[in-house]
Coordinates of C-alpha atoms and ligand atoms in Angstrom, one line a residue:
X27 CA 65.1 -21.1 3.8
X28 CA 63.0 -21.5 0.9
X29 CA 59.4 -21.1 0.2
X30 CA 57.2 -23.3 -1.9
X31 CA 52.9 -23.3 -2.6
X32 CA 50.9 -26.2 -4.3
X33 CA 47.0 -25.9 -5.3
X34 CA 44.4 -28.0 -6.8
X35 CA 40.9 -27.1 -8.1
X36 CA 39.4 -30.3 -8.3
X37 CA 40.0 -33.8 -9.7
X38 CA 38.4 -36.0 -11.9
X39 CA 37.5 -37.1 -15.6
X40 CA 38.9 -34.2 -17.1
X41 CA 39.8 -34.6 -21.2
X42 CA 41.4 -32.5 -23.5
X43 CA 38.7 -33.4 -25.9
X44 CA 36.1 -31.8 -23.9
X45 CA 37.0 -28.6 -22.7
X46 CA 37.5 -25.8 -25.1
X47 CA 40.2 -24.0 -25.9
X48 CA 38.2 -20.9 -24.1
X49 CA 37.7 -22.4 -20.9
X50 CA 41.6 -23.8 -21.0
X51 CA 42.1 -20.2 -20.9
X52 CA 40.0 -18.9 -17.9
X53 CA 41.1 -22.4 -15.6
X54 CA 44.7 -21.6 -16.3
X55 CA 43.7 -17.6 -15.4
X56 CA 42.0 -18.2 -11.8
X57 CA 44.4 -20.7 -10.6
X58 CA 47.6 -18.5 -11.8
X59 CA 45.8 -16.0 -9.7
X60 CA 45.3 -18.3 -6.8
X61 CA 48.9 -19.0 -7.1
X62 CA 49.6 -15.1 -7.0
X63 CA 47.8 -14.5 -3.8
X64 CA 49.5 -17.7 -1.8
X65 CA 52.9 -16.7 -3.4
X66 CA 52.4 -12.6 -2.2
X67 CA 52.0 -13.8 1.4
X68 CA 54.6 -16.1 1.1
X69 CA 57.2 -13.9 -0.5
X70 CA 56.8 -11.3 2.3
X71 CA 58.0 -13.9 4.7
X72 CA 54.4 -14.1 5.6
X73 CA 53.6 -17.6 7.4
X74 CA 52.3 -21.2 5.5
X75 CA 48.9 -20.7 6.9
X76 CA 47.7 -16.9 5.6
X77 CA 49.7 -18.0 2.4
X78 CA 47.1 -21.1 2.0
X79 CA 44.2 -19.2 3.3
X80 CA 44.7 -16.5 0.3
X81 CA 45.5 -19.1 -2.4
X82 CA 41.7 -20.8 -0.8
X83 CA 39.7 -17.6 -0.8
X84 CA 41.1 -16.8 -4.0
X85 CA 39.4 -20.4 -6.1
X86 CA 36.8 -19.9 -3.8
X87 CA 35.5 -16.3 -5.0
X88 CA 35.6 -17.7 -8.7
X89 CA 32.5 -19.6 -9.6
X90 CA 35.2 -22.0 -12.2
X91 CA 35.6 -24.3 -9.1
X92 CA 33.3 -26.2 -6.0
X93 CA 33.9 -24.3 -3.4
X94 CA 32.4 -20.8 -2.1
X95 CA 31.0 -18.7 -4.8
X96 CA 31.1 -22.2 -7.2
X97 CA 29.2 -24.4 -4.7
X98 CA 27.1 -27.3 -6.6
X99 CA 23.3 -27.8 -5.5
X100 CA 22.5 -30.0 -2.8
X101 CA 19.6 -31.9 -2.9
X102 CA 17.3 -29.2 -1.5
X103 CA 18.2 -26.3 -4.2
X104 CA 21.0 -25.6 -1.3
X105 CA 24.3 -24.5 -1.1
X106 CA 25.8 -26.6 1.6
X107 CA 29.5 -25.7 2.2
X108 CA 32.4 -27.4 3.8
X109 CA 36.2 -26.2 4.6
X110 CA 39.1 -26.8 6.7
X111 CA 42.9 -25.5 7.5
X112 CA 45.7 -27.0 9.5
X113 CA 49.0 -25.7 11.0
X114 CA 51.4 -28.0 10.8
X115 CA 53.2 -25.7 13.0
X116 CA 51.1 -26.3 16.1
X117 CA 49.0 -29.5 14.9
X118 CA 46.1 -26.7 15.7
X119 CA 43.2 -27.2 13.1
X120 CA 39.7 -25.4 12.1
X121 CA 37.0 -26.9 9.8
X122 CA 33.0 -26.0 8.9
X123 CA 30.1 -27.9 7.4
X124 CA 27.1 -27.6 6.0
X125 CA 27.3 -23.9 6.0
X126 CA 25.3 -21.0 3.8
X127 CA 25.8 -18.2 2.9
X128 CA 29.3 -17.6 4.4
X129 CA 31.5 -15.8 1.5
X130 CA 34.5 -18.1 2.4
X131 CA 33.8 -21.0 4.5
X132 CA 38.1 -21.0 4.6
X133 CA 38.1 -17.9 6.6
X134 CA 35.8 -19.5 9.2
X135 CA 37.6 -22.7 9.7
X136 CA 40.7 -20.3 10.3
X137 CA 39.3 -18.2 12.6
X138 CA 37.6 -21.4 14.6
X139 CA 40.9 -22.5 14.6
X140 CA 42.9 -19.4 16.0
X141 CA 40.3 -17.9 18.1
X142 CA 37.3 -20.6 19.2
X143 CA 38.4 -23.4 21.8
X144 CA 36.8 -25.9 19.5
X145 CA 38.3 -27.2 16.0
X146 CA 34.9 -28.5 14.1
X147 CA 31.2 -25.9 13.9
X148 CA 28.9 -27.0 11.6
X149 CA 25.5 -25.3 9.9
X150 CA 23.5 -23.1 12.2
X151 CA 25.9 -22.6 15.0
X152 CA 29.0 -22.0 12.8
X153 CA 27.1 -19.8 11.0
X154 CA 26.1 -17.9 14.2
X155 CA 29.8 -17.9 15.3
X156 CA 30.6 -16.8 11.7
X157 CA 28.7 -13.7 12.5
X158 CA 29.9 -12.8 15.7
X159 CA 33.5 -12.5 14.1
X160 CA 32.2 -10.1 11.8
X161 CA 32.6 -12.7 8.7
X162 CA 31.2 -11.8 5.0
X163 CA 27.9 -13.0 4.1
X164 CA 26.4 -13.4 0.7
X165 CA 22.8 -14.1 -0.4
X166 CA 21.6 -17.5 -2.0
X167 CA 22.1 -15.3 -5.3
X168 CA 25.6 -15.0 -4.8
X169 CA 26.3 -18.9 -5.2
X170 CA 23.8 -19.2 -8.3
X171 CA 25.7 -20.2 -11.7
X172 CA 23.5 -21.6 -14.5
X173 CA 26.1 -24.5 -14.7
X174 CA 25.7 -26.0 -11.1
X175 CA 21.7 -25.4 -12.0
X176 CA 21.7 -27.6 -15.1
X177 CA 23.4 -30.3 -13.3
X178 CA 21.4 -30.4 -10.6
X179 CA 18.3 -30.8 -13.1
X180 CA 20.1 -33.5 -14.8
X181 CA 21.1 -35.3 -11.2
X182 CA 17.4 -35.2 -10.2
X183 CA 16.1 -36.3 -13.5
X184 CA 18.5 -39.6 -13.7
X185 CA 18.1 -40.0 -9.5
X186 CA 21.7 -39.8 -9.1
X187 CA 23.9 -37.8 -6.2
X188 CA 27.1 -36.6 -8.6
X189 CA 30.4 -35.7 -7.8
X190 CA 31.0 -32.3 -9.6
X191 CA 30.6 -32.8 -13.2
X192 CA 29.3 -31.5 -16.4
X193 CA 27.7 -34.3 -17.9
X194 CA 26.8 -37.6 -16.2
X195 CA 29.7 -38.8 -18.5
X196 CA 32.3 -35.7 -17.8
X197 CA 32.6 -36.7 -13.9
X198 CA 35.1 -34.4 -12.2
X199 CA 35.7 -33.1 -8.6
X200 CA 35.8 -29.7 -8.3
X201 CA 36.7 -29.3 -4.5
X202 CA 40.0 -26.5 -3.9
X203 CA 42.8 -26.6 -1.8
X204 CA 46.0 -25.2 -1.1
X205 CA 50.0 -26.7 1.0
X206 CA 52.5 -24.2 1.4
X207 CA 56.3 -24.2 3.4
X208 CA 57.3 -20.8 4.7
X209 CA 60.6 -19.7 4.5
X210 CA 60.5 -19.6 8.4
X211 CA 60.3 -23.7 8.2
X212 CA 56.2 -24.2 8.7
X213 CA 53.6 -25.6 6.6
X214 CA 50.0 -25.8 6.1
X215 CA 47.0 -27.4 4.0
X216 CA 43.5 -25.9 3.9
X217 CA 40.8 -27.7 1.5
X218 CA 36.7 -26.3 0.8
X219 CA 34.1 -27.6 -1.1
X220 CA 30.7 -27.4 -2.3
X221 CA 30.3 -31.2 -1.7
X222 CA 28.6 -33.3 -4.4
X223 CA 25.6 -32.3 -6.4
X224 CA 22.1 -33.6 -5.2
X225 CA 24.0 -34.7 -1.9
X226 CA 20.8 -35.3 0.9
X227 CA 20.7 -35.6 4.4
X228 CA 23.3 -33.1 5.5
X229 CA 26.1 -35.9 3.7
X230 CA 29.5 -34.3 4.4
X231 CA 33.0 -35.2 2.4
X232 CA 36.3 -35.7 3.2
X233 CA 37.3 -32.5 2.8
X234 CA 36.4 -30.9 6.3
X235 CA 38.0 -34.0 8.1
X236 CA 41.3 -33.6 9.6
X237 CA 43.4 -36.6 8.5
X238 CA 41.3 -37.4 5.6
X239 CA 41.1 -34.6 3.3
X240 CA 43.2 -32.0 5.2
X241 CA 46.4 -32.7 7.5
X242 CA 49.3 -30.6 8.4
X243 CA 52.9 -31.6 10.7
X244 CA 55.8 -29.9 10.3
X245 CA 57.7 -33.1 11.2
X246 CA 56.4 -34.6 8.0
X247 CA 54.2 -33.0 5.3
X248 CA 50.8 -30.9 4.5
X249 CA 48.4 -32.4 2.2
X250 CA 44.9 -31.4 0.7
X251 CA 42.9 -33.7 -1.3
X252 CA 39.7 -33.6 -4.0
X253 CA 37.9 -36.8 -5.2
X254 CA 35.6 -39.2 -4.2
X255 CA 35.2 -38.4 -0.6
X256 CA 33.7 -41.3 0.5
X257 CA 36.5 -43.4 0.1
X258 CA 39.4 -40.8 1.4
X259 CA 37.4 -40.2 4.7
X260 CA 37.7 -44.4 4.4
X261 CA 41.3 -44.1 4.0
X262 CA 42.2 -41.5 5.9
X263 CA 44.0 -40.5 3.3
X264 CA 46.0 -37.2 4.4
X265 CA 47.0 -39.0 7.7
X266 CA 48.0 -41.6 6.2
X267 CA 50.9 -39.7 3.6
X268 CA 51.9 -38.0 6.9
X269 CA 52.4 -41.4 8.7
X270 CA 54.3 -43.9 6.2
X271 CA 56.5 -40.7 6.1
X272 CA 56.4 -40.8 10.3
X273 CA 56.7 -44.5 10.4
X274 CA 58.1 -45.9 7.3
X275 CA 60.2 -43.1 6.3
X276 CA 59.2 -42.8 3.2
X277 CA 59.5 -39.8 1.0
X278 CA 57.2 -37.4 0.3
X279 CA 56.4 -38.4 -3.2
X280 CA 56.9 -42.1 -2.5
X281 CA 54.2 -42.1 0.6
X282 CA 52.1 -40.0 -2.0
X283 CA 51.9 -42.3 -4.5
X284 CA 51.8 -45.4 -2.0
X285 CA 48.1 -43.9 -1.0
X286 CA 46.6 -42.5 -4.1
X287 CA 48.1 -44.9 -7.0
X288 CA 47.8 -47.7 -5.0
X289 CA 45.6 -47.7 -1.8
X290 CA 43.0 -45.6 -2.8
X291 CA 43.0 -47.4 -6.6
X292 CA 42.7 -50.4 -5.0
X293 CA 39.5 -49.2 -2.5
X294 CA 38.1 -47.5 -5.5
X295 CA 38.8 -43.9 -5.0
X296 CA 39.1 -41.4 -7.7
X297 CA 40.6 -38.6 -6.8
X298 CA 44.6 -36.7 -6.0
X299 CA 46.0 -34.9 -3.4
X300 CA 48.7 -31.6 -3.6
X301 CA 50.8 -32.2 -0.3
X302 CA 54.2 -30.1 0.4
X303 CA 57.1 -31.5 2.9
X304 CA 59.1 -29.6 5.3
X305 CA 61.8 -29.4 3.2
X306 CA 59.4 -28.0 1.0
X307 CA 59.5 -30.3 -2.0
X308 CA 56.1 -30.6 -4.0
X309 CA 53.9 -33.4 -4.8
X310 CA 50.8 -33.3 -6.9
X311 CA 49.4 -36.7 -7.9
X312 CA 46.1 -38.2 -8.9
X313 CA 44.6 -41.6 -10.0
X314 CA 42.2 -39.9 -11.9
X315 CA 42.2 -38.2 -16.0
X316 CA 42.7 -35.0 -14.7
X317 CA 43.4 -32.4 -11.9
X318 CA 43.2 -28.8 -12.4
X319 CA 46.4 -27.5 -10.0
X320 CA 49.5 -25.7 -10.0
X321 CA 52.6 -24.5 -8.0
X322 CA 55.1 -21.6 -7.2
X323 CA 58.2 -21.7 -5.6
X324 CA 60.9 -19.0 -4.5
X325 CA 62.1 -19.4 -8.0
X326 CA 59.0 -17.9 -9.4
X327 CA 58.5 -20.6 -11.4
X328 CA 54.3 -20.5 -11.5
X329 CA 52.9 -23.4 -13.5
X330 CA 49.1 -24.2 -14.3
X331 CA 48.1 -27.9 -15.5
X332 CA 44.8 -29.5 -15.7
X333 CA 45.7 -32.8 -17.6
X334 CA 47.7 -36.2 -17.3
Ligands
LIG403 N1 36.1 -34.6 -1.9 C1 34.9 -33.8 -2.1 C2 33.8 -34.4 -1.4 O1 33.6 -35.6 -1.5 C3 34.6 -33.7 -3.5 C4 35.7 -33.1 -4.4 O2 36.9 -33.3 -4.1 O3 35.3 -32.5 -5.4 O4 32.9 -33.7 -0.9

């Protein structure tokens, strides 16, 4: 049986013209690395879900990308951080919100989902749970970058709650995630985020809901998406790849395309997905300029992309 790994670092308005040569460079670096510590589990014979809980911790330790150590500013000067993993294997799931401080809000949502009798913590509690199974903390330090800073600053002066960005005109979604098929037959998605910048009120994305931006079956496919989570958690989007292949029978890569170049166009959503099927073929599509992503399969074929 054969093994295959897709990631994604975020979707959005992302041009050649405004990212420099440099920074091309280091993108390409941390999700090739990503890539290398999915594909080292799975290579090993080591199952869907570890393989996309490495590739996961991996974007979120580097401060490139919205998620972990990258997390944008919330309204309140605050990291608020969301994550969630499925096992297609099982249909078991784990997912967090509004956490701080937690190193990798992935590695909670896993061990909520193999070891608490619940699938969904959020802030204080999950926090606390975090604790009691011995989880890495990091201080508010540890999430500060001078980037997510300057766009807070700019969100607050023009009033605006932003999707990750650089500019108000350079709109991109910097939210990781990871699919991968074992070679024993079972797949997984896990997807964590930093949310958007200047979000109030405790406001939570698609990415911690199962079905919209995380869903794994082993009957069908595993999918992660990144963009405008308002209108994925309205279209259910992950479920709903999973269940024109289900109930349409549809391929992979035509039930992706069905819901992000058509349904979610047509609703206004900006944004892609990376979803995997059990056969293990790859699909990694997006309405939007740009999505930083890659893949690896048993042929050890690792490829970077960030543009159309
Ligand atoms: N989907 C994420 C959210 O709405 C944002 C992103 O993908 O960057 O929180």
């Amino acid at each position: 049986m054969t093994y295959s790994l897709a990631i994604h670092g975020g979707a959005g308005t992302i041009l050649r013209s405004q990212i420099t040569q440099e920074d091309e460079v280091k993108y390409n670096h941390a999700l090739h690395d990503a890539l290398v510590a999915g594909n080292d589990v799975l290579i090993k014979g080591g199952n869907a879900v570890e393989a996309v809980a490495a590739s996961v911790v991996s974007l979120e330790n580097c401060p490139l990308f919205n998620a972990g150590k990258g997390s944008v500013f919330s309204n309140e000067w605050k990291h608020e951080m969301d994550a969630s993993i499925m096992d297609g294997n099982n249909l078991q799931a784990g997912a967090v919100s509004m956490l701080h401080n937690v190193k990798n809000p992935v590695l909670l949502a896993k061990e909520i989902m193999q070891n608490s009798e619940h699938v969904y913590l959020c802030g204080e509690g999950a926090e606390r749970y975090a604790r009691q199974q011995g989880l890495s903390f990091e201080p508010d330090e540890y999430f500060f970058t001078h980037l997510r800073k300057e766009q807070l600053e700019e969100a607050l002066r023009d009033n605006k709650i932003m999707l990750d960005h650089r500019t108000a005109k350079d709109r991109k979604f910097g939210t990781v995630g990871a699919v991968a098929r074992d070679i024993h037959g079972n797949i997984a998605a896990a997807t964590s985020t930093g949310g958007m910048t200047n979000k109030k009120f405790n406001r939570i994305g698609d990415s911690p809901i199962i079905g919209a931006g995380t869903y794994a079956n082993n009957h069908t496919c595993a999918v992660s998406c990144t963009g405008h989570g308002e209108y994925f958690i309205r279209g259910v989007v992950a479920y709903d790849v999973s269940c024109l292949m289900e109930y349409k029978g549809m391929s992979l890569m035509q039930a992706c395309e069905k819901v992000i170049l058509e349904k979610q166009v047509k609703l206004g959503g900006e944004g892609g997905l990376i979803a995997v099927d059990n056969a293990g073929n790859l699909a990694l599509i997006f309405n939007s300029e740009g999505m930083y992503r890659g893949y690896v399969t048993e042929k050890k074929d690792f490829k970077t992309d960030i543009y159309k």
